[in-house]
PDB file of C-alpha atoms and ligand atoms in Angstrom:
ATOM      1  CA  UNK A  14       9.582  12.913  21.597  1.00  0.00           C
ATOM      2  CA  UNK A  15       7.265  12.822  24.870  1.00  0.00           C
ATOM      3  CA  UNK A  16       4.041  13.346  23.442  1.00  0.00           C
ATOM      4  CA  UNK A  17       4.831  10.866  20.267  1.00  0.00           C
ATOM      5  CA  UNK A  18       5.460   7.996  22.906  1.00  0.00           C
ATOM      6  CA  UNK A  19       2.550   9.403  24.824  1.00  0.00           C
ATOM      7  CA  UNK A  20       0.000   8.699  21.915  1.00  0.00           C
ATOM      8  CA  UNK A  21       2.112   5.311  21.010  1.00  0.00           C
ATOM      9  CA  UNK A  22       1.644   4.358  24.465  1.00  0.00           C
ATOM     10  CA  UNK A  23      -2.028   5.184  24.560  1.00  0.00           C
ATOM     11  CA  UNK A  24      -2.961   3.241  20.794  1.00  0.00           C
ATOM     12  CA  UNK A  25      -0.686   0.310  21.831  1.00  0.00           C
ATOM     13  CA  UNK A  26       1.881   0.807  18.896  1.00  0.00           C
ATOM     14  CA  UNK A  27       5.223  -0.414  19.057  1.00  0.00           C
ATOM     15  CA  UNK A  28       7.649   0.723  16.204  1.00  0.00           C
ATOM     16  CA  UNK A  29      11.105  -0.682  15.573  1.00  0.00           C
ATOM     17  CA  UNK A  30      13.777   0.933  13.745  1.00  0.00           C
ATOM     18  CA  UNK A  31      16.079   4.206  13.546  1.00  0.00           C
ATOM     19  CA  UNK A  32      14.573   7.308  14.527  1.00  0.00           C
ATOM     20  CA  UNK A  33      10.988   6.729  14.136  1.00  0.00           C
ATOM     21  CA  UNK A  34       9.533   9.732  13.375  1.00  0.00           C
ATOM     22  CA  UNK A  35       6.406  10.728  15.806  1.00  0.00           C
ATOM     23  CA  UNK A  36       2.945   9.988  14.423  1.00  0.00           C
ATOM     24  CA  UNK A  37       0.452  12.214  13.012  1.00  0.00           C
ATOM     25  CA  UNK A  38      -2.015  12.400  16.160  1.00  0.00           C
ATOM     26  CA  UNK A  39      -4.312  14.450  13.182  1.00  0.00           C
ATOM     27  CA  UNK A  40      -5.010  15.052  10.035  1.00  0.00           C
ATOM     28  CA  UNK A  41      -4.203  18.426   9.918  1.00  0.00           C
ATOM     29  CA  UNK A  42      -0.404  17.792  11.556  1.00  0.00           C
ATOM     30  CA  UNK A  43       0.170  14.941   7.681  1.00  0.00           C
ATOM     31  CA  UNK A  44       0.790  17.923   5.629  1.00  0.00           C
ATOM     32  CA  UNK A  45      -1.197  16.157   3.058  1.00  0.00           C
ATOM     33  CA  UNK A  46      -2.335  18.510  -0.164  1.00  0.00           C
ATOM     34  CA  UNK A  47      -5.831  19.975   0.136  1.00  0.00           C
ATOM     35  CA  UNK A  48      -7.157  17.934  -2.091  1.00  0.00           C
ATOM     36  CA  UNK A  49      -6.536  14.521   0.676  1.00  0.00           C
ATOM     37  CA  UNK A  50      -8.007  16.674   3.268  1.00  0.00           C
ATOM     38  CA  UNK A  51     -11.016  17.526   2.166  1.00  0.00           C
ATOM     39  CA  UNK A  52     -11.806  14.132   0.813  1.00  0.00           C
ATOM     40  CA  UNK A  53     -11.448  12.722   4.480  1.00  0.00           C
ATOM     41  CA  UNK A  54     -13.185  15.191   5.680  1.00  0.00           C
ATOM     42  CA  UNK A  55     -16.076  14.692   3.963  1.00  0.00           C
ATOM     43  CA  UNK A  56     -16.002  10.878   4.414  1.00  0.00           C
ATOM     44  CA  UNK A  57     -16.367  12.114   8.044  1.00  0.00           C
ATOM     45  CA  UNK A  58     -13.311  11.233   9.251  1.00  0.00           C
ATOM     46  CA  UNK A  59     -12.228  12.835  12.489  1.00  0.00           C
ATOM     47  CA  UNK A  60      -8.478  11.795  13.098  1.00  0.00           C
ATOM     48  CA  UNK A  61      -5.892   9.470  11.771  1.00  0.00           C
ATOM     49  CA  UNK A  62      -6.231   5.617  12.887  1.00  0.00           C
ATOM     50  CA  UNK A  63      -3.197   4.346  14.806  1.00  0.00           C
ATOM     51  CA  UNK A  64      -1.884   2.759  11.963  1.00  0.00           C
ATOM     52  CA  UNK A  65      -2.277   5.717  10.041  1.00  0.00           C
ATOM     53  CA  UNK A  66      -1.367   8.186  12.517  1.00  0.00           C
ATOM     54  CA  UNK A  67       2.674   6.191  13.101  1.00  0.00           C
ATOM     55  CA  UNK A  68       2.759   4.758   9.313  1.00  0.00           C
ATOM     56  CA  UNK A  69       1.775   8.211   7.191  1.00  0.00           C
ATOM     57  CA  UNK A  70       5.412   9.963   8.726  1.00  0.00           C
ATOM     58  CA  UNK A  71       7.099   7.004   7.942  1.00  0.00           C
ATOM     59  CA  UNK A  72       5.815   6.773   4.201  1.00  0.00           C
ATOM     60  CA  UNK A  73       5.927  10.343   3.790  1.00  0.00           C
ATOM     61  CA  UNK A  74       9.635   9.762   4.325  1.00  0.00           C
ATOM     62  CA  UNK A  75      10.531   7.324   1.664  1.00  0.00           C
ATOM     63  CA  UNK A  76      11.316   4.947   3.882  1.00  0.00           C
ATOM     64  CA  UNK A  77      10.206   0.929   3.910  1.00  0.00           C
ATOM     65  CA  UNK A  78       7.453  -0.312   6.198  1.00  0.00           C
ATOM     66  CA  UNK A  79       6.321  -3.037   7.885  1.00  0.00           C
ATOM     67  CA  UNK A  80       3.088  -3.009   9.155  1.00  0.00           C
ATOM     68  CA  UNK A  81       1.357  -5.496  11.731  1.00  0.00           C
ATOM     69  CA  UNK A  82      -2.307  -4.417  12.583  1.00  0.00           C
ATOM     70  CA  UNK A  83      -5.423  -6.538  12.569  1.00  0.00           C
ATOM     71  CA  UNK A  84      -8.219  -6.204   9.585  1.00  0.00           C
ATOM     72  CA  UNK A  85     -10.650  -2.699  10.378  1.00  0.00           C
ATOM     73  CA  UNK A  86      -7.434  -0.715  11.316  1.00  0.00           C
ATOM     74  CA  UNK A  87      -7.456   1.759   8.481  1.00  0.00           C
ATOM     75  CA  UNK A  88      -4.233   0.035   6.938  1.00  0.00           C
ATOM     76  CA  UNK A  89      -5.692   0.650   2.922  1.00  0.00           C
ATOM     77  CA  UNK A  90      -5.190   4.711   3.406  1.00  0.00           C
ATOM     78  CA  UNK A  91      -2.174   3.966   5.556  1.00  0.00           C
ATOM     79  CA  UNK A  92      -0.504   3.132   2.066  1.00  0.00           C
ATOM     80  CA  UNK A  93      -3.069   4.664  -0.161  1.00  0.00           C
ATOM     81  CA  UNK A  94      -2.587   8.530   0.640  1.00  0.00           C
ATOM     82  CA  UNK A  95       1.696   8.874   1.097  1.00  0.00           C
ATOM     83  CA  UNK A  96       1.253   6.865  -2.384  1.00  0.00           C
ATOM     84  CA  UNK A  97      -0.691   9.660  -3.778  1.00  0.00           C
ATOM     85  CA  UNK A  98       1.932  12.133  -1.949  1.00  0.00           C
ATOM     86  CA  UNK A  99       4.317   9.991  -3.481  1.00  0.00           C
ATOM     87  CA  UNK A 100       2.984  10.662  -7.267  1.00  0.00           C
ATOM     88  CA  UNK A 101       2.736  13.747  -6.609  1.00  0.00           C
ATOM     89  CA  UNK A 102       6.304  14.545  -6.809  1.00  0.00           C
ATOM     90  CA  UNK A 103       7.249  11.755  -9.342  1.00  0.00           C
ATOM     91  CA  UNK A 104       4.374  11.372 -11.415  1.00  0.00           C
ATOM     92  CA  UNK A 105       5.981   9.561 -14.405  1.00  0.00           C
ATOM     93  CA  UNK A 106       4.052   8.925 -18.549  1.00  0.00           C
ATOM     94  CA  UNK A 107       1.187   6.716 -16.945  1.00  0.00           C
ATOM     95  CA  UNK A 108       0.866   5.008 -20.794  1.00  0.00           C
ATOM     96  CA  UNK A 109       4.849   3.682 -19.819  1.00  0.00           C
ATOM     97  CA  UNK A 110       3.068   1.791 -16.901  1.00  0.00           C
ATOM     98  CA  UNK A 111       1.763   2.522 -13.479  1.00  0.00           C
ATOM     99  CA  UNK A 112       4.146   4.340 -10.620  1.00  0.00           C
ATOM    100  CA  UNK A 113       2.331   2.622  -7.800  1.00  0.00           C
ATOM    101  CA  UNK A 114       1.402  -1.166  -7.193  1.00  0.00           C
ATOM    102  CA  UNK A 115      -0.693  -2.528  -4.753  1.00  0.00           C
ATOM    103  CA  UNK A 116      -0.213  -6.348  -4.405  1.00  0.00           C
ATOM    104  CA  UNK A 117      -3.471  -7.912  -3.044  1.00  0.00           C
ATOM    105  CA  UNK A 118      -4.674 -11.593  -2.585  1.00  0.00           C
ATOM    106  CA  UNK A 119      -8.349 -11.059  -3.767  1.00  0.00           C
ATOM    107  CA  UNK A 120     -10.486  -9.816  -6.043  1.00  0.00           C
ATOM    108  CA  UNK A 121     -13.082  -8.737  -3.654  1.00  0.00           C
ATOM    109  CA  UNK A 122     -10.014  -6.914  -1.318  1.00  0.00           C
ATOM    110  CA  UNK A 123      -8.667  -5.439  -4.801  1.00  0.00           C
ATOM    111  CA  UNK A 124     -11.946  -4.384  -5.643  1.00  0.00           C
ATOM    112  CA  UNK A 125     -12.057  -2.598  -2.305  1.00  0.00           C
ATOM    113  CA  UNK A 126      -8.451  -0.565  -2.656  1.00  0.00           C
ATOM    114  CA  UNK A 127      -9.862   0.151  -5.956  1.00  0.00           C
ATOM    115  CA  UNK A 128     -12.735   1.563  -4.719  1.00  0.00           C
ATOM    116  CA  UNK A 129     -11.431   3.605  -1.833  1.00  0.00           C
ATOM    117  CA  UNK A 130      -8.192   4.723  -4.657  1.00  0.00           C
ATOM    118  CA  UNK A 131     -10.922   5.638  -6.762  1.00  0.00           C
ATOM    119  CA  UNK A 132     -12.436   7.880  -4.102  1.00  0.00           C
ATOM    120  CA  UNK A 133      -9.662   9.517  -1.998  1.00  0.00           C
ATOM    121  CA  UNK A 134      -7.728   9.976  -5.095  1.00  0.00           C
ATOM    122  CA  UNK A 135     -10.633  11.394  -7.797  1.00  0.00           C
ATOM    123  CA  UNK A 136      -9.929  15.688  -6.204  1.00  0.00           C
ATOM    124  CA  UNK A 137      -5.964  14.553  -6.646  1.00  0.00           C
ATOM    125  CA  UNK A 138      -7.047  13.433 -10.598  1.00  0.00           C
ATOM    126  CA  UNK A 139      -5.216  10.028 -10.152  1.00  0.00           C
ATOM    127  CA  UNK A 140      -6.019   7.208 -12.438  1.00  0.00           C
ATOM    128  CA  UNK A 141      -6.385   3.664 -11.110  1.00  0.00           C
ATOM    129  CA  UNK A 142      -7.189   0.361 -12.174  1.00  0.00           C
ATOM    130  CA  UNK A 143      -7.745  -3.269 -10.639  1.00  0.00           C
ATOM    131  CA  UNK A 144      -6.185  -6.384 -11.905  1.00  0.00           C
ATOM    132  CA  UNK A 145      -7.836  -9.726 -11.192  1.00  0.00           C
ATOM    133  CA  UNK A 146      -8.903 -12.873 -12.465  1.00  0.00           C
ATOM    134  CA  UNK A 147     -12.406 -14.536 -13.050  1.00  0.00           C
ATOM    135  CA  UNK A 148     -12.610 -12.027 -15.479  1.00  0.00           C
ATOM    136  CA  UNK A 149     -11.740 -11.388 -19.336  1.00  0.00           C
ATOM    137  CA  UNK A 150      -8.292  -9.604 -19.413  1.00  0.00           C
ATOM    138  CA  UNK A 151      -9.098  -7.417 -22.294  1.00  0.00           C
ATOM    139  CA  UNK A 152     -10.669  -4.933 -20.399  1.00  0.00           C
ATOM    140  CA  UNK A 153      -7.538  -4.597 -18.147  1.00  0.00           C
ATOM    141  CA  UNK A 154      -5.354  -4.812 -20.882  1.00  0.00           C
ATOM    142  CA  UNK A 155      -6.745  -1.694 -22.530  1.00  0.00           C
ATOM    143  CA  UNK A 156      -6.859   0.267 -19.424  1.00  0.00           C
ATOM    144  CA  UNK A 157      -2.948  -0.176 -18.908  1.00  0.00           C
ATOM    145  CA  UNK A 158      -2.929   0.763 -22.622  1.00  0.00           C
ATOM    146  CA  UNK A 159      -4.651   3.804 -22.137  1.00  0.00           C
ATOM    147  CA  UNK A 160      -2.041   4.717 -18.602  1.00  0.00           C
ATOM    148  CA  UNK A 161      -3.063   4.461 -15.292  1.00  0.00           C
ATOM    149  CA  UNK A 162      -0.746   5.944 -12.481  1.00  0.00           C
ATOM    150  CA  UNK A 163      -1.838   2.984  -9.628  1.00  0.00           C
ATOM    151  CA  UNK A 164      -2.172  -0.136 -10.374  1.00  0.00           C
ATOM    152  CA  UNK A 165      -4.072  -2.623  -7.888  1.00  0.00           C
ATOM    153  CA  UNK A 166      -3.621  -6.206  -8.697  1.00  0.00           C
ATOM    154  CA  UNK A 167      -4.233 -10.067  -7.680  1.00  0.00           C
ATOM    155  CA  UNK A 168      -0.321 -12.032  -8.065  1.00  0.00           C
ATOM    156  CA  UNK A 169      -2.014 -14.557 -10.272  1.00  0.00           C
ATOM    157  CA  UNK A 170      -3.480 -12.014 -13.030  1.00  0.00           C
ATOM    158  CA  UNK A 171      -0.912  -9.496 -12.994  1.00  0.00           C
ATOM    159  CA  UNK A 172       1.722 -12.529 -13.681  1.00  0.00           C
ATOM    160  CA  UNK A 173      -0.178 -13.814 -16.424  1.00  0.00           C
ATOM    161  CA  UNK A 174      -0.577 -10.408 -17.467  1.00  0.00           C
ATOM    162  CA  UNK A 175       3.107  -9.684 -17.536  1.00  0.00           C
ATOM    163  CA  UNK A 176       3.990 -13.206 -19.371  1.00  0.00           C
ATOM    164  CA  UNK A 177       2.002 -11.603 -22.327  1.00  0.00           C
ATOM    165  CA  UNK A 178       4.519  -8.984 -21.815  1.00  0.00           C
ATOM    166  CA  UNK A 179       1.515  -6.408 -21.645  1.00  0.00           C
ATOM    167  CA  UNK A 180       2.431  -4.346 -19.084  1.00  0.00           C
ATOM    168  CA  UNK A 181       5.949  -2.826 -18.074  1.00  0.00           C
ATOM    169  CA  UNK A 182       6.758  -2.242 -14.057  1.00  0.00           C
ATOM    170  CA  UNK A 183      10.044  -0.363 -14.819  1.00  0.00           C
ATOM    171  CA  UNK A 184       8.452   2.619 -13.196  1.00  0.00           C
ATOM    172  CA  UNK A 185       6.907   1.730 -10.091  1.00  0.00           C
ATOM    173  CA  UNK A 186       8.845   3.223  -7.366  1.00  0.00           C
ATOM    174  CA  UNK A 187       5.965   2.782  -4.680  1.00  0.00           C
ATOM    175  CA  UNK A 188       5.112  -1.363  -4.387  1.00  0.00           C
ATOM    176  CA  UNK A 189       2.383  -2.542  -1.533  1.00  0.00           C
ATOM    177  CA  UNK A 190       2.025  -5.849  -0.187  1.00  0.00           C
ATOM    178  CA  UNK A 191      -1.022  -5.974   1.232  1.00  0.00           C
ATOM    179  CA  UNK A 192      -2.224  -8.840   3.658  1.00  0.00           C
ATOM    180  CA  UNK A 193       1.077 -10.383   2.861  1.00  0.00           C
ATOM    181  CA  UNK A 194       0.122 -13.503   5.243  1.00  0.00           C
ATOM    182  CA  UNK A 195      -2.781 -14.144   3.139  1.00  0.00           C
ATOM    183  CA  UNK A 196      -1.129 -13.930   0.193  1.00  0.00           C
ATOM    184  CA  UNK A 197       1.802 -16.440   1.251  1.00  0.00           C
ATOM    185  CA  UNK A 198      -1.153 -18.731   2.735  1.00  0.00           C
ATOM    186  CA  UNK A 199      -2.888 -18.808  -1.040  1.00  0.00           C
ATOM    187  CA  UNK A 200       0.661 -19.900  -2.277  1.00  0.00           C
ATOM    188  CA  UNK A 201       0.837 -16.889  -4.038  1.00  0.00           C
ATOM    189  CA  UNK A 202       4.683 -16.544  -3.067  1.00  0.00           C
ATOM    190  CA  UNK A 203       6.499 -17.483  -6.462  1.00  0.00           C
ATOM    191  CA  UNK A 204       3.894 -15.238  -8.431  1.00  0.00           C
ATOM    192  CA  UNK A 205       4.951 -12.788  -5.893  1.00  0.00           C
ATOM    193  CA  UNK A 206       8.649 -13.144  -6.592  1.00  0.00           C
ATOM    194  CA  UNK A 207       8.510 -12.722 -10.285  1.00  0.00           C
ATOM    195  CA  UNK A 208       6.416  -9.759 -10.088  1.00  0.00           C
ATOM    196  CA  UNK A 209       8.918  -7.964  -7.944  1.00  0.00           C
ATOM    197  CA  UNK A 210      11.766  -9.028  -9.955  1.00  0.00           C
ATOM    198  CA  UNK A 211      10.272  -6.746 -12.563  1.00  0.00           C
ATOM    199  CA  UNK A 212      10.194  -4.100 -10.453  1.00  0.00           C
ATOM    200  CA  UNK A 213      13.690  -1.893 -10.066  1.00  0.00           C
ATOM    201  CA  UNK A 214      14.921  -1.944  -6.779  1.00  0.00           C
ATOM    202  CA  UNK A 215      15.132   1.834  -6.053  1.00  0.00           C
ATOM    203  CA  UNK A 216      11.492   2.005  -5.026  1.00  0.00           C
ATOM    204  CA  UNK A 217       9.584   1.599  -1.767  1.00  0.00           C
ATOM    205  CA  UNK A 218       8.064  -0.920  -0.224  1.00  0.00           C
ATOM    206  CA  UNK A 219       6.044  -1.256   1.970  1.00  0.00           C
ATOM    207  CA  UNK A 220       4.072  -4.902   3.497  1.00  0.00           C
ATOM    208  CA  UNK A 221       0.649  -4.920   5.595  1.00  0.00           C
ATOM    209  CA  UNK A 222      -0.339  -8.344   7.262  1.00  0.00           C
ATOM    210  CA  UNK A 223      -2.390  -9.001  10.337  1.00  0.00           C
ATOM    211  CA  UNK A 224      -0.002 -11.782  11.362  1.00  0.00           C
ATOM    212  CA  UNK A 225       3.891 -11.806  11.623  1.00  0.00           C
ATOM    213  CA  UNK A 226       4.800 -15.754  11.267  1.00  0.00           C
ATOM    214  CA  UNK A 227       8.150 -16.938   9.581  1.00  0.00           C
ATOM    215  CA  UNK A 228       7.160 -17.264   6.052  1.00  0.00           C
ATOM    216  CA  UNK A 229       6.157 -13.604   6.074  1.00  0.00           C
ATOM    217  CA  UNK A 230       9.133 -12.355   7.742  1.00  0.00           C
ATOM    218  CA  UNK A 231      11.492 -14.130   5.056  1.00  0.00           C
ATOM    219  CA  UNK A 232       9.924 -12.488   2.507  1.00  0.00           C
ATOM    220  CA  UNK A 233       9.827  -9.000   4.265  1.00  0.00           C
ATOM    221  CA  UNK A 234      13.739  -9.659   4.908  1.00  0.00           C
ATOM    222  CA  UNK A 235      14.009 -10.268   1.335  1.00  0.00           C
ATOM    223  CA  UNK A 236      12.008  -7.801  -0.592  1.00  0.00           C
ATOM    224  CA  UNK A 237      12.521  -4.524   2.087  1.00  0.00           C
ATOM    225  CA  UNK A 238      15.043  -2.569   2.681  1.00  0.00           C
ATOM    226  CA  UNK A 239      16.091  -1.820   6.219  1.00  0.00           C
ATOM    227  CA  UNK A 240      12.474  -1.447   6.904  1.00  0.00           C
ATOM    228  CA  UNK A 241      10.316   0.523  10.128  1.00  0.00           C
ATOM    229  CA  UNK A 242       8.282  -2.116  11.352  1.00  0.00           C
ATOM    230  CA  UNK A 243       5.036  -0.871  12.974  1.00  0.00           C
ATOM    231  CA  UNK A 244       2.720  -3.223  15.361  1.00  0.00           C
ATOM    232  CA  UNK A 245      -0.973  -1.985  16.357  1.00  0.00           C
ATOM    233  CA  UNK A 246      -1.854  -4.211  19.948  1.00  0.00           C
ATOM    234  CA  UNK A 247      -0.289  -7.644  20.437  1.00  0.00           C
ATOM    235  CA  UNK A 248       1.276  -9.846  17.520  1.00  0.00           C
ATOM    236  CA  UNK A 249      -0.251 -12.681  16.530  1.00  0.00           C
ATOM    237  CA  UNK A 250       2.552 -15.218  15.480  1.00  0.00           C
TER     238      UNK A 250
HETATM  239  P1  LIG B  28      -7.906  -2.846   7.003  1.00  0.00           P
HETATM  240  O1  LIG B  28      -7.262  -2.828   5.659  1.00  0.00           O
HETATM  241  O2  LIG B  28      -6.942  -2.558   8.106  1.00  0.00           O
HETATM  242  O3  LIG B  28      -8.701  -4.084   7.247  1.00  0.00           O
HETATM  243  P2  LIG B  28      -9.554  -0.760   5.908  1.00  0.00           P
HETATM  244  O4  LIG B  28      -8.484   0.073   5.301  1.00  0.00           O
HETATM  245  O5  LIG B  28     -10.351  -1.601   5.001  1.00  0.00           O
HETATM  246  O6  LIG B  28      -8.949  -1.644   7.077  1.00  0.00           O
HETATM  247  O7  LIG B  28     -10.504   0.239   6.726  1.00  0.00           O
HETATM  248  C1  LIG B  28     -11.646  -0.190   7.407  1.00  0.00           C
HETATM  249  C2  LIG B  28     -12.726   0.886   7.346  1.00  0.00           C
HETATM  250  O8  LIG B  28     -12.329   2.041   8.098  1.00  0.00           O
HETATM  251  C3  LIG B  28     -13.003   1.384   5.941  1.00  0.00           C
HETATM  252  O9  LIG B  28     -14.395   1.495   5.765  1.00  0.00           O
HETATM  253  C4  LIG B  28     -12.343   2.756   5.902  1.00  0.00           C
HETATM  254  O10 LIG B  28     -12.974   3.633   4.976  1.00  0.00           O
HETATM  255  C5  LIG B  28     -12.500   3.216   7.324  1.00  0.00           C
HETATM  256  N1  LIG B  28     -11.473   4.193   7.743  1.00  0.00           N
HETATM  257  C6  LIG B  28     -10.216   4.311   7.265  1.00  0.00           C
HETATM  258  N2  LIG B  28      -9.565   5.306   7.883  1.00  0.00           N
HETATM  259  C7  LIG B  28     -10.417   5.852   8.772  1.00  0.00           C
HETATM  260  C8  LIG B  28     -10.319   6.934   9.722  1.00  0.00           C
HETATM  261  N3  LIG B  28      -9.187   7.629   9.853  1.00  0.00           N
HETATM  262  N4  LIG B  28     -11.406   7.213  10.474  1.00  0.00           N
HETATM  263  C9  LIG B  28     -12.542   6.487  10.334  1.00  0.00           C
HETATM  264  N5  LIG B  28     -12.702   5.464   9.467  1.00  0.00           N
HETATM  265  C10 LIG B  28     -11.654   5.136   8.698  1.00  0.00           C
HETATM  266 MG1  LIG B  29      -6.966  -4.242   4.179  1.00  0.00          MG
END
């Protein structure tokens, strides 16, 4: 496709894997519901970052993703929105446990993907909460109780969380990794590794990190399946 390499060419994004489809130069070409749309629109949003633009088709296709971009790109509603596509069409019982998890390394950055869940996602009536610790856990425990559809969530808290066998993660079908390198650099790997043990392996996944070194490709070899991998400008080993 000539004028999907055309707008690769021009944002600097490199994709590798089996027909790539061609990003989504704007909003209106996602096919998101119009519920998404007008939310962006009136955070004044005119077009699709270049992580957005090549990752959305991608998502919106199932499929596993790696993505390689550097912090500001726009990579929370390159996951965020095909996740909400993605409960759209298999919204489970949100009181059996959440269909989505986002994996983060803070609780300032899950605070922020709460935030911005809480926002894009209020027209589309999703429910979200934040995991993290520093904080009592009996709040969180009794909004999984009550059901939330996304779950965002520091490694350490949610795996203390699931030792108390609180919360089940037999339906998430959508898993995030966000800032994966940062994650791995906080030695958050063997938290990591039990959490997604608990989570069945028909699901996507899909890993964000603004740097590509060897620890964070062995786990994306481990945990993805025959994933796109998407790079925004030069990688930083
Ligand atoms: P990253 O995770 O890559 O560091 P963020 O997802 O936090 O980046 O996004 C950085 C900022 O850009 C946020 O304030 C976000 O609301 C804003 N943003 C996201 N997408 C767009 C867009 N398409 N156009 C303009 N601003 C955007
Ligand atoms: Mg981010």
């Amino acid at each position: 496709n000539l004028s999907g390499d055309a707008y690769r060419h021009q944002h600097e994004i490199t994709v590798t894997g089996d027909e790539v489809p061609s990003p989504f130069s704007s909003f209106e070409a996602t096919g998101f519901s119009s519920e998404i749309l007008r939310e962006v629109h009136s955070a004044g949003f005119s077009a699709p970052t270049p992580i957005q633009a090549q990752s959305w088709p991608i998502a919106l296709q199932g499929r596993d993703i790696v993505a390689i971009a550097k912090t500001g790109s726009g990579k929370t509603l390159g996951y965020l929105i095909p996740g909400f596509m993605h409960l759209k069409q298999c919204r489970k019982d949100p009181r059996m446990g959440p269909t989505v998890l986002v994996l983060s390394p803070t609780r300032e950055l899950a605070t922020q993907i709460l935030d911005e869940a809480l926002k894009f996602g209020k027209s589309s009536r999703i429910s979200c909460t934040c995991l993290y610790g520093g904080a009592p856990k009996g709040p969180q425990l009794r909004e999984i109780e009550r059901g939330v559809d996304i779950v965002v969530a520091t490694p350490g808290r949610l795996n203390d969380i699931l030792e108390m066998s609180t919360i089940s993660l037999r339906q998430v079908s959508y898993l995030v990794l966000d800032e994966a390198d940062r994650m791995l650099d906080m030695g958050f790997e063997p938290q990591i590794r039990k959490i997604v043990n608990e989570v069945p392996s028909c699901r996507q996944t899909l890993m964000y990190t603004a740097t590509w070194p060897k620890e964070v490709r062995k786990i994306a070899a481990d945990l993805l399946g025959n994933p796109v991998q998407v790079n925004i400008g030069n990688i930083d080993e």
